[in-house]
Amino acid sequence: MDKILRINMGAENGPQISEEPLGDYVGMGGRAMTSGIVSKEVPPLCHPLGADNKLVIAPGLLSGTLAANSGRLSVGCKSPLTGGIKEANAGGQASQVLARLGYAAIVLEGKPDDNLYKILINADGVKIEADNSLKGLGNYDTVAKMINAYGDKVACISIGPAGEMKMASASIACTDMELRPTRHAGRGGMGAVMGAKGVKVIVLDDAGKKMRKPKDPEKYKAANKIWVAGLTGNAITGEALPSFGTNVMTNAINEAGGYPTRNFSEGRFEGAANISGETQAELEIARGGKATHGCHRGCVIKCSGIFHDKDGNYLTKQPEYETLWAHGGNCGIDDLDAIAMMDRLDDDFGIDTIETGVSIGVAMEGGLLEFGDAEGAIKLIKEIGAGTPLGRIIGSGAAVTGQVLGVERVPVVKKQSMPAYDPRAIQGIGVTYATTPQGADHTAGYAVATNVLGVGGDVDALKPVGQIELSRNLQITTAVVDSVGMCLFIAFAALDQPETFGALVDMVNSFYGLELDGDAVAAIGQSVLTNEREFNKKAGIGPEDDRLPAFFQNEPLPPHNITFQVTDEELDEVFNW
Ligand code: SF4
């Protein structure tokens, strides 16, 4: 992983490929790499879909090694949704394969001609060619064509029609171990930027390439052993997530009164039990699917699963908690089959399930359809895939949908939709939503773990006390985790078990021959956040945008009948370290 691949899609005689050493970006991976390149090379005021924006795809620092759960791929650019810097990450096989091919980043630059391109990267090098037969295809059909052409040992990074249409909710899909395009860099419209670069699919083939070798193999192996023991021995990462997936959170968050229901108007959903992780796992097993499944080789948590339809045929991967909430309780829907169908359509069209579900919730509030109308929601998603005028509005995200329909209760920060935790009942996540440079994003500093599950401390979810410090520390740690390429779910174990976090640091040190201590690790996270905030400021997104929409301060949320209590002055303290 000692080189950067650049493809100038706007070169005079067609796409131009070049490779270069890491230079200024040495020591960076994942989110540190994407935010490093974007903040240094992309003009903050450029149009996100124009020639000056760059799409950066970077494996984490430990991807392509034997480290468990190290297969997250970061994708970064200036976001068409938020207008600020963005990093979205995805599981699947792509990160491991790209790292083994030796690339620390792929950078797509420039503005192409009217062709749609596919890129093949293998041990022989890089090939790019126009393939307009891919135009308009869903992710599933796109990947099927790639398997036909290049065999079934590859990994694919692709966009669906939403990306081609440059919608602000468009995602980038990565294939899982079974070559299904089910793992998405979902947030912030990454797919629209890949579409704007004219790239439909990147095929990665690491045949002939070996696992990356650490500088100190013995120390690395020993640290990984402690790491795996920490993950598999933890009650959440070793039991709850493998048994019920991320959807194990439905009952817990609903019980806590923080499950945003019918467009954030209530904190408990009467239909939660029908779509909970426990119910879903039972159904998956009864239909011959799987209640536990890893999205990439080397995952020891396996929070995913396989969802079959009523006839026992594969429909989609196990919809995650966020998806089940966005299309479920947030829209007043408690039908697992309908939600699984929406998940399948989202994956195929290439759209973010959170942004799409929240946009539909806002559309329901705006009177376009009734809360609870599952068929109507499916039809709306199909409109997105078909690119009808209404579909393009919904596919532009919740902020645009709310504006078009005259809705006041629009749960977005920096124009990005809030995920599945109401900040009034879980105040710590509200601090993260408000202040992260990414726009409302639970993964940027998952205070839910501490507020609701008591992981890594005890900070009362309903009170503002301690939430600033909690969110600050989590945002710094998360920026590091995203840069190393670790799946965020490792945090449940690493936050509570010092020896597990220590093993992660030991792996980075022994792999790269470093001697980082806790302060040095924190400094990496701080520098990523500083880069991102500076970019945003130059793009016109400042501290005054680190706020929640007013209704969170004005409308008490049942059942606790509480508002968001953290003050603006306190929010301004998050990045004072
Ligand atoms: S825990 Fe889940 S999201 Fe994380 S790597 Fe494993 S399957 Fe993928």
Coordinates of C-alpha atoms and ligand atoms in Angstrom, one line a residue:
M1 CA 0.0 0.0 0.0
D2 CA 2.7 2.4 -1.1
K3 CA 1.1 4.2 -4.0
I4 CA -1.8 6.3 -5.1
L5 CA -3.7 5.7 -8.3
R6 CA -5.0 8.7 -10.0
I7 CA -7.4 8.6 -13.0
N8 CA -8.1 11.9 -14.7
M9 CA -11.5 11.4 -16.3
G10 CA -11.3 14.7 -18.0
A11 CA -8.0 14.3 -19.9
E12 CA -8.1 15.5 -23.5
N13 CA -7.6 12.1 -25.1
G14 CA -9.7 10.1 -22.7
P15 CA -9.1 9.0 -19.1
Q16 CA -5.5 9.2 -18.1
I17 CA -4.0 6.8 -15.5
S18 CA -1.1 7.7 -13.3
E19 CA 0.5 6.3 -10.2
E20 CA 2.6 8.1 -7.6
P21 CA 4.2 7.5 -4.3
L22 CA 2.4 8.6 -1.1
G23 CA 4.3 11.8 -0.7
D24 CA 2.4 14.1 1.7
Y25 CA 0.0 11.4 2.5
V26 CA 2.5 8.9 3.9
G27 CA 1.1 7.2 7.1
M28 CA -2.5 8.0 6.2
G29 CA -5.2 5.4 5.5
G30 CA -9.0 5.3 5.4
R31 CA -10.7 8.5 6.6
A32 CA -7.4 10.2 7.3
M33 CA -6.4 9.6 3.7
T34 CA -9.7 10.7 2.1
S35 CA -10.1 13.8 4.3
G36 CA -6.4 14.6 3.8
I37 CA -6.5 14.5 0.0
V38 CA -9.9 16.3 -0.2
S39 CA -8.9 19.1 2.2
K40 CA -5.6 19.6 0.5
E41 CA -6.6 19.3 -3.2
V42 CA -10.3 20.1 -3.6
P43 CA -11.3 23.8 -3.7
P44 CA -13.9 24.1 -0.9
L45 CA -16.2 26.3 -3.0
C46 CA -16.2 24.1 -6.0
H47 CA -19.4 22.4 -7.3
P48 CA -19.5 18.9 -5.9
L49 CA -20.5 17.5 -9.3
G50 CA -17.9 19.5 -11.2
A51 CA -14.4 18.9 -12.6
D52 CA -12.6 20.2 -9.4
N53 CA -14.2 17.8 -7.0
K54 CA -12.3 14.5 -6.4
L55 CA -13.6 11.1 -5.3
V56 CA -11.1 9.4 -3.1
I57 CA -11.4 5.7 -2.3
A58 CA -9.0 4.5 0.5
P59 CA -8.5 1.2 2.4
G60 CA -7.8 1.5 6.1
L61 CA -4.2 1.3 7.4
L62 CA -4.6 -2.3 8.4
S63 CA -6.8 -3.5 5.5
G64 CA -5.4 -6.4 3.5
T65 CA -3.7 -7.9 6.7
L66 CA -4.8 -10.7 9.0
A67 CA -6.2 -8.2 11.5
A68 CA -9.8 -9.1 12.3
N69 CA -12.5 -6.7 11.1
S70 CA -10.1 -4.5 9.3
G71 CA -12.0 -4.4 6.0
R72 CA -13.6 -1.0 6.0
L73 CA -13.2 1.1 2.8
S74 CA -13.4 4.9 3.1
V75 CA -14.8 7.1 0.4
G76 CA -14.4 10.9 0.5
C77 CA -15.2 14.0 -1.5
K78 CA -17.0 17.3 -1.2
S79 CA -20.6 16.1 -0.6
P80 CA -23.4 17.0 -2.9
L81 CA -25.8 16.6 0.0
T82 CA -24.1 18.7 2.7
G83 CA -21.8 20.9 0.6
G84 CA -19.0 20.1 3.1
I85 CA -16.3 17.5 3.3
K86 CA -17.5 13.9 3.5
E87 CA -16.3 10.5 4.4
A88 CA -18.6 7.5 4.2
N89 CA -17.3 4.0 4.8
A90 CA -18.4 0.5 3.7
G91 CA -17.7 -3.1 4.5
G92 CA -17.5 -5.8 1.9
Q93 CA -14.4 -7.2 0.2
A94 CA -13.2 -4.2 -1.7
S95 CA -10.9 -2.7 1.0
Q96 CA -9.0 -5.9 1.7
V97 CA -8.5 -6.5 -2.1
L98 CA -7.5 -2.9 -2.9
A99 CA -5.0 -2.9 -0.1
R100 CA -3.5 -6.2 -1.3
L101 CA -3.2 -4.7 -4.7
G102 CA -0.9 -2.1 -3.1
Y103 CA -3.0 1.0 -3.4
A104 CA -3.4 3.4 -0.5
A105 CA -6.0 5.4 -2.5
I106 CA -7.7 5.7 -5.9
V107 CA -8.4 9.3 -6.8
L108 CA -11.0 10.0 -9.6
E109 CA -10.5 13.5 -10.9
G110 CA -11.8 15.8 -13.7
K111 CA -15.0 15.8 -15.8
P112 CA -15.5 13.1 -18.3
D113 CA -17.1 12.9 -21.8
D114 CA -20.5 11.3 -22.1
N115 CA -19.4 7.7 -21.9
L116 CA -19.8 5.5 -18.8
Y117 CA -16.6 3.7 -17.8
K118 CA -15.5 0.5 -16.1
I119 CA -12.1 0.2 -14.5
L120 CA -10.3 -3.1 -13.9
I121 CA -7.4 -3.2 -11.4
N122 CA -5.4 -6.4 -11.1
A123 CA -1.8 -7.6 -10.7
D124 CA -1.1 -6.6 -14.3
G125 CA -2.1 -3.0 -13.7
V126 CA -5.1 -0.7 -14.4
K127 CA -7.4 -0.7 -17.5
I128 CA -10.2 1.7 -18.1
E129 CA -12.7 1.4 -20.9
A130 CA -16.1 2.8 -21.9
D131 CA -18.9 0.4 -21.5
N132 CA -22.2 2.1 -22.3
S133 CA -24.1 -1.2 -22.0
L134 CA -23.9 -0.6 -18.3
K135 CA -26.0 2.6 -18.5
G136 CA -29.1 2.5 -16.2
L137 CA -28.3 -0.9 -14.7
G138 CA -28.9 -1.6 -11.0
N139 CA -26.0 -2.7 -8.9
Y140 CA -27.1 -6.3 -8.9
D141 CA -27.1 -6.5 -12.8
T142 CA -23.9 -4.5 -13.0
V143 CA -22.1 -6.9 -10.7
A144 CA -23.5 -9.9 -12.6
K145 CA -22.0 -8.6 -15.8
M146 CA -18.7 -8.1 -14.1
I147 CA -18.7 -11.7 -12.8
N148 CA -19.4 -12.8 -16.4
A149 CA -16.5 -10.9 -17.7
Y150 CA -13.9 -11.3 -15.0
G151 CA -14.9 -14.3 -12.9
D152 CA -16.3 -14.7 -9.4
K153 CA -13.1 -14.0 -7.5
V154 CA -13.2 -10.3 -7.9
A155 CA -14.6 -7.5 -5.7
C156 CA -16.7 -4.6 -7.2
I157 CA -17.3 -1.0 -6.3
S158 CA -20.3 0.3 -8.2
I159 CA -23.1 2.8 -8.5
G160 CA -26.7 2.2 -9.5
P161 CA -29.0 4.5 -11.5
A162 CA -29.3 7.0 -8.7
G163 CA -25.5 7.6 -8.9
E164 CA -25.7 8.0 -12.7
M165 CA -28.5 10.5 -12.2
K166 CA -26.3 12.3 -9.6
M167 CA -28.8 12.3 -6.8
A168 CA -27.7 13.6 -3.5
S169 CA -28.7 10.4 -1.7
A170 CA -26.8 8.1 -4.1
S171 CA -24.5 5.6 -2.5
I172 CA -21.5 3.5 -3.6
A173 CA -21.9 -0.2 -3.4
C174 CA -19.2 -2.7 -2.4
T175 CA -19.7 -6.4 -2.9
D176 CA -19.7 -8.8 0.0
M177 CA -18.1 -12.3 0.2
E178 CA -20.9 -13.7 -2.1
L179 CA -20.4 -10.9 -4.6
R180 CA -23.6 -9.2 -3.7
P181 CA -23.6 -5.4 -3.9
T182 CA -25.0 -5.0 -0.4
R183 CA -22.4 -3.0 1.6
H184 CA -22.7 0.7 0.9
A185 CA -20.7 3.9 1.5
G186 CA -24.2 5.3 1.9
R187 CA -24.1 8.8 3.3
G188 CA -23.7 12.2 1.7
G189 CA -24.2 11.4 -2.0
M190 CA -20.8 9.6 -2.7
G191 CA -22.5 7.8 -5.6
A192 CA -23.5 11.1 -7.3
V193 CA -19.8 12.1 -7.4
M194 CA -18.8 8.7 -8.8
G195 CA -21.5 9.2 -11.4
A196 CA -20.3 12.7 -12.1
K197 CA -16.8 11.2 -12.8
G198 CA -18.5 8.8 -15.3
V199 CA -17.4 5.7 -13.5
K200 CA -20.0 2.9 -13.2
V201 CA -17.9 0.2 -11.7
I202 CA -14.4 -0.6 -10.4
V203 CA -13.5 -4.2 -10.5
L204 CA -10.7 -5.4 -8.2
D205 CA -8.9 -8.7 -8.7
D206 CA -6.0 -9.5 -6.3
A207 CA -5.2 -12.9 -7.8
G208 CA -1.4 -13.5 -7.4
K209 CA -1.2 -10.9 -4.6
K210 CA -0.5 -11.9 -1.0
M211 CA -1.6 -10.7 2.4
R212 CA 0.2 -7.5 3.5
K213 CA 3.2 -8.3 5.8
P214 CA 3.8 -6.4 9.1
K215 CA 7.2 -5.1 10.1
D216 CA 7.1 -7.2 13.2
P217 CA 5.1 -10.3 12.3
E218 CA 5.3 -12.0 15.8
K219 CA 4.2 -8.9 17.7
Y220 CA 1.4 -8.4 15.1
K221 CA 0.2 -11.9 15.4
A222 CA 0.2 -11.7 19.2
A223 CA -1.7 -8.4 19.2
N224 CA -4.3 -9.8 16.8
K225 CA -4.8 -12.8 19.1
I226 CA -5.7 -10.5 22.0
W227 CA -7.8 -8.4 19.6
V228 CA -9.8 -11.4 18.5
A229 CA -10.2 -12.7 22.0
G230 CA -11.5 -9.3 23.1
L231 CA -14.0 -9.1 20.3
T232 CA -15.3 -12.6 20.6
G233 CA -15.4 -12.6 24.4
N234 CA -17.4 -9.4 24.7
A235 CA -21.2 -9.7 25.4
I236 CA -22.1 -7.3 22.6
T237 CA -19.6 -8.1 19.8
G238 CA -19.4 -11.8 20.8
E239 CA -23.0 -12.6 21.4
A240 CA -25.6 -9.9 20.8
L241 CA -24.5 -8.7 17.3
P242 CA -23.8 -12.2 15.9
S243 CA -27.2 -13.5 17.2
F244 CA -29.5 -10.6 16.2
G245 CA -27.4 -8.2 14.1
T246 CA -27.4 -4.5 14.6
N247 CA -31.1 -4.7 14.8
V248 CA -30.6 -5.9 18.4
M249 CA -30.8 -2.2 19.1
T250 CA -34.5 -1.9 18.2
N251 CA -35.9 -3.1 21.5
A252 CA -33.2 -1.3 23.5
I253 CA -33.7 2.1 21.9
N254 CA -37.5 1.7 21.9
E255 CA -37.4 0.9 25.6
A256 CA -35.2 3.9 26.2
G257 CA -37.8 6.1 24.5
G258 CA -35.4 7.3 21.9
Y259 CA -36.7 5.4 18.8
P260 CA -37.8 8.1 16.4
T261 CA -41.3 7.3 15.3
R262 CA -43.4 8.8 12.5
N263 CA -40.8 11.4 11.6
F264 CA -39.4 12.1 15.0
S265 CA -42.8 12.9 16.6
E266 CA -42.6 10.1 19.3
G267 CA -39.9 8.1 21.0
R268 CA -41.6 4.7 21.1
F269 CA -43.1 2.7 18.3
E270 CA -45.9 0.3 19.0
G271 CA -44.8 -2.0 16.2
A272 CA -41.2 -2.3 17.3
A273 CA -41.4 -5.9 18.4
N274 CA -42.6 -6.9 14.9
I275 CA -39.4 -5.6 13.4
S276 CA -36.9 -6.3 16.2
G277 CA -33.6 -8.2 15.8
E278 CA -35.1 -11.1 17.7
T279 CA -38.1 -11.4 15.4
Q280 CA -36.0 -10.9 12.3
A281 CA -33.5 -13.6 13.3
E282 CA -36.2 -16.1 13.9
L283 CA -37.8 -15.4 10.5
E284 CA -34.5 -15.6 8.7
I285 CA -33.6 -19.0 10.1
A286 CA -37.2 -20.3 9.5
R287 CA -36.9 -19.4 5.8
G288 CA -33.5 -20.9 5.3
G289 CA -31.6 -17.6 5.4
K290 CA -28.9 -16.7 8.0
A291 CA -29.1 -14.7 11.2
T292 CA -25.3 -14.2 11.2
H293 CA -22.9 -13.5 8.4
G294 CA -19.7 -11.6 7.8
C295 CA -19.5 -8.9 5.2
H296 CA -15.9 -9.6 4.5
R297 CA -13.3 -12.2 5.2
G298 CA -11.7 -11.8 8.6
C299 CA -14.8 -10.4 10.3
V300 CA -15.2 -12.2 13.7
I301 CA -18.3 -10.3 14.8
K302 CA -20.6 -11.2 11.8
C303 CA -23.4 -8.8 12.5
S304 CA -25.0 -9.3 9.1
G305 CA -27.3 -12.0 7.8
I306 CA -29.2 -13.2 4.8
F307 CA -32.9 -12.4 4.3
H308 CA -35.0 -14.7 2.2
D309 CA -38.5 -13.9 0.9
K310 CA -41.7 -15.9 1.7
D311 CA -40.7 -18.5 -0.9
G312 CA -37.3 -19.1 0.7
N313 CA -35.4 -17.3 -2.1
Y314 CA -32.6 -14.7 -1.4
L315 CA -34.0 -11.2 -1.3
T316 CA -31.4 -9.1 0.3
K317 CA -28.8 -9.1 3.1
Q318 CA -30.2 -8.7 6.6
P319 CA -31.5 -5.2 6.7
E320 CA -29.5 -3.3 9.4
Y321 CA -31.0 -1.5 12.4
E322 CA -30.8 1.9 10.7
T323 CA -32.6 0.6 7.6
L324 CA -35.3 -1.2 9.6
W325 CA -35.9 2.0 11.5
A326 CA -35.7 4.5 8.6
H327 CA -38.2 2.5 6.5
G328 CA -39.9 1.0 9.6
G329 CA -40.8 2.9 12.7
N330 CA -39.8 6.3 11.2
C331 CA -42.5 5.7 8.6
G332 CA -44.9 3.9 10.9
I333 CA -44.3 0.6 9.1
D334 CA -43.8 -2.7 11.0
D335 CA -43.8 -5.2 8.1
L336 CA -40.4 -7.0 7.8
D337 CA -41.0 -8.2 4.3
A338 CA -41.9 -4.8 3.0
I339 CA -38.8 -3.3 4.7
A340 CA -36.6 -6.0 3.3
M341 CA -38.0 -5.2 -0.2
M342 CA -37.1 -1.5 0.3
D343 CA -33.6 -2.5 1.4
R344 CA -33.2 -4.6 -1.8
L345 CA -34.4 -1.7 -3.9
D346 CA -32.2 0.8 -2.1
D347 CA -29.1 -1.4 -2.7
D348 CA -30.0 -2.0 -6.3
F349 CA -30.7 1.6 -7.2
G350 CA -27.7 2.7 -5.1
I351 CA -29.3 5.0 -2.5
D352 CA -28.7 5.6 1.2
T353 CA -31.3 3.8 3.3
I354 CA -31.2 6.4 6.0
E355 CA -31.6 9.4 3.7
T356 CA -34.3 7.6 1.7
G357 CA -36.3 6.5 4.8
V358 CA -36.1 9.9 6.4
S359 CA -37.1 11.6 3.1
I360 CA -40.1 9.3 2.9
G361 CA -41.0 10.0 6.5
V362 CA -40.9 13.8 5.7
A363 CA -43.0 13.1 2.6
M364 CA -45.6 11.3 4.8
E365 CA -45.6 14.3 7.2
G366 CA -46.1 16.5 4.1
G367 CA -49.3 14.5 3.2
L368 CA -47.9 12.8 0.1
L369 CA -48.8 9.4 1.6
E370 CA -50.0 8.1 5.0
F371 CA -47.7 6.9 7.8
G372 CA -47.8 3.1 7.7
D373 CA -48.3 2.9 3.9
A374 CA -45.7 0.3 3.0
E375 CA -46.9 -0.1 -0.6
G376 CA -46.8 3.7 -1.1
A377 CA -43.2 3.8 0.3
I378 CA -42.1 1.0 -2.1
K379 CA -43.6 2.9 -5.0
L380 CA -41.8 6.1 -4.0
I381 CA -38.5 4.2 -4.0
K382 CA -39.2 2.8 -7.4
E383 CA -39.8 6.4 -8.6
I384 CA -36.3 7.2 -7.4
G385 CA -34.9 4.3 -9.4
A386 CA -36.9 5.4 -12.5
G387 CA -35.8 9.1 -12.1
T388 CA -39.3 10.5 -12.3
P389 CA -39.6 14.2 -11.2
L390 CA -41.0 13.1 -7.8
G391 CA -38.4 10.4 -7.5
R392 CA -35.7 13.0 -8.1
I393 CA -37.1 15.1 -5.3
I394 CA -37.2 12.3 -2.8
G395 CA -33.7 11.1 -4.0
S396 CA -32.3 14.6 -3.3
G397 CA -32.8 13.9 0.4
A398 CA -34.9 15.0 3.3
A399 CA -34.0 18.7 3.4
V400 CA -35.1 19.1 -0.3
T401 CA -38.2 16.9 0.2
G402 CA -39.2 19.0 3.2
Q403 CA -38.6 22.2 1.4
V404 CA -40.7 21.1 -1.6
L405 CA -43.6 19.9 0.6
G406 CA -43.5 22.7 3.1
V407 CA -42.7 20.6 6.1
E408 CA -41.2 22.2 9.2
R409 CA -40.2 19.0 11.1
V410 CA -37.2 18.0 9.0
P411 CA -34.6 16.1 11.0
V412 CA -31.4 17.1 9.3
V413 CA -28.1 18.7 10.3
K414 CA -26.0 20.2 7.6
K415 CA -28.7 18.9 5.3
Q416 CA -28.0 15.2 6.1
S417 CA -30.7 13.1 7.7
M418 CA -30.6 12.0 11.3
P419 CA -30.2 8.3 12.0
A420 CA -32.2 6.1 14.3
Y421 CA -31.8 7.8 17.7
D422 CA -33.8 10.8 18.9
P423 CA -31.4 13.4 20.4
R424 CA -34.0 14.4 23.0
A425 CA -34.0 11.0 24.6
I426 CA -30.3 10.3 23.9
Q427 CA -28.7 13.7 24.4
G428 CA -25.1 12.6 23.7
I429 CA -25.9 11.5 20.2
G430 CA -27.5 14.9 19.7
V431 CA -24.1 16.5 20.4
T432 CA -22.5 14.3 17.8
Y433 CA -25.3 15.0 15.2
A434 CA -24.9 18.7 15.7
T435 CA -21.2 19.1 15.7
T436 CA -19.6 16.4 13.5
P437 CA -18.2 17.9 10.3
Q438 CA -20.0 15.0 8.5
G439 CA -23.6 16.2 9.0
A440 CA -26.0 14.2 11.2
D441 CA -24.2 10.9 11.6
H442 CA -24.3 8.5 14.5
T443 CA -21.2 6.7 13.4
A444 CA -19.1 9.8 13.9
G445 CA -19.2 9.5 17.7
Y446 CA -21.6 6.8 18.8
A447 CA -22.6 8.2 22.2
V448 CA -25.6 5.8 22.2
A449 CA -23.2 3.0 23.5
T450 CA -22.5 4.9 26.7
N451 CA -25.8 6.7 27.1
V452 CA -28.0 3.7 26.6
L453 CA -25.9 0.6 27.0
G454 CA -23.4 1.9 29.6
V455 CA -20.4 1.0 27.5
G456 CA -17.2 2.9 28.4
G457 CA -18.8 4.9 31.2
D458 CA -22.1 6.0 32.6
V459 CA -23.5 9.3 31.3
D460 CA -27.3 9.8 31.7
A461 CA -29.0 9.8 28.3
L462 CA -31.6 12.3 29.4
K463 CA -29.3 14.9 30.9
P464 CA -26.8 17.3 29.2
V465 CA -24.1 16.7 31.9
G466 CA -21.0 15.0 30.5
Q467 CA -22.3 14.8 26.9
I468 CA -19.8 17.3 25.4
E469 CA -16.8 15.5 26.7
L470 CA -18.3 12.1 25.7
S471 CA -19.0 13.2 22.2
R472 CA -15.6 14.9 21.8
N473 CA -13.7 11.8 22.9
L474 CA -15.8 9.5 20.7
Q475 CA -15.4 11.7 17.7
I476 CA -11.6 11.7 18.1
T477 CA -11.5 7.9 18.6
T478 CA -13.8 7.3 15.7
A479 CA -11.7 9.3 13.4
V480 CA -8.8 7.0 14.3
V481 CA -10.9 3.8 13.9
D482 CA -12.1 5.0 10.5
S483 CA -8.5 5.6 9.5
V484 CA -7.3 2.2 10.6
G485 CA -10.0 0.5 8.5
M486 CA -11.7 -1.1 11.5
C487 CA -15.5 -1.8 11.6
L488 CA -17.0 0.7 14.0
F489 CA -18.6 -2.2 16.0
I490 CA -15.3 -3.1 17.5
A491 CA -15.8 0.0 19.7
F492 CA -18.3 -1.9 21.9
A493 CA -15.4 -4.1 23.0
A494 CA -12.5 -1.6 22.7
L495 CA -14.2 1.2 24.7
D496 CA -14.9 -1.2 27.7
Q497 CA -11.8 -3.3 27.6
P498 CA -8.4 -1.4 27.8
E499 CA -6.5 -4.5 26.7
T500 CA -8.6 -4.7 23.5
F501 CA -7.9 -1.1 22.6
G502 CA -4.3 -1.6 23.5
A503 CA -4.1 -4.5 21.1
L504 CA -5.4 -2.3 18.3
V505 CA -2.7 0.2 19.0
D506 CA -0.1 -2.6 19.2
M507 CA -1.2 -3.8 15.8
V508 CA -0.7 -0.4 14.2
N509 CA 2.7 -0.1 15.9
S510 CA 3.9 -3.6 15.0
F511 CA 2.6 -3.3 11.4
Y512 CA 4.3 0.0 10.6
G513 CA 7.3 -0.2 13.1
L514 CA 5.9 2.8 15.1
E515 CA 5.7 3.5 18.8
L516 CA 2.5 5.5 19.1
D517 CA 1.1 6.0 22.6
G518 CA -2.4 7.1 23.6
D519 CA -1.7 10.8 23.1
A520 CA -0.2 10.2 19.6
V521 CA -3.2 8.2 18.6
A522 CA -5.6 10.9 19.9
A523 CA -3.5 13.5 17.9
I524 CA -4.2 11.5 14.7
G525 CA -8.0 11.7 15.3
Q526 CA -7.8 15.4 16.2
S527 CA -5.9 16.2 13.0
V528 CA -8.5 14.4 10.9
L529 CA -11.2 16.4 12.5
T530 CA -9.3 19.7 12.2
N531 CA -8.7 19.1 8.5
E532 CA -12.4 18.4 8.0
R533 CA -13.6 21.4 10.0
E534 CA -11.2 23.8 8.2
F535 CA -12.5 22.5 4.8
N536 CA -16.1 23.1 5.9
K537 CA -15.4 26.6 7.2
K538 CA -13.9 27.5 3.8
A539 CA -16.9 25.9 2.1
G540 CA -19.2 28.2 4.2
I541 CA -20.2 25.7 6.9
G542 CA -19.0 27.1 10.3
P543 CA -19.7 26.6 14.0
E544 CA -23.1 28.3 13.6
D545 CA -24.1 25.3 11.6
D546 CA -23.3 22.9 14.5
R547 CA -26.9 23.0 15.7
L548 CA -30.0 20.8 15.7
P549 CA -33.2 21.9 14.0
A550 CA -35.2 24.1 16.4
F551 CA -38.0 21.6 16.9
F552 CA -35.7 19.5 19.1
Q553 CA -35.6 22.4 21.5
N554 CA -39.3 23.3 21.2
E555 CA -41.2 20.0 21.0
P556 CA -41.0 17.7 24.0
L557 CA -40.6 14.0 22.9
P558 CA -43.0 11.4 24.5
P559 CA -42.7 9.3 26.5
H560 CA -40.1 11.3 28.5
N561 CA -41.6 14.6 27.3
I562 CA -38.1 16.0 27.2
T563 CA -36.4 18.5 24.8
F564 CA -32.7 18.7 23.7
Q565 CA -31.0 20.3 26.7
V566 CA -27.5 20.9 25.6
T567 CA -26.9 24.7 25.0
D568 CA -25.4 26.3 21.9
E569 CA -22.5 27.6 24.1
E570 CA -21.8 24.0 25.2
L571 CA -21.9 22.7 21.6
D572 CA -19.2 25.3 20.8
E573 CA -16.9 23.6 23.3
V574 CA -16.8 20.2 21.6
F575 CA -13.7 20.9 19.5
N576 CA -11.8 22.8 22.3
W577 CA -9.2 20.2 23.2
Ligands
SF4_1 S1 -19.3 -6.6 12.3 FE1 -20.9 -6.4 10.7 S2 -20.4 -4.5 9.5 FE2 -18.6 -5.0 10.8 S3 -17.3 -6.1 9.4 FE3 -18.5 -7.7 10.5 S4 -20.3 -8.0 9.2 FE4 -19.3 -6.1 8.5

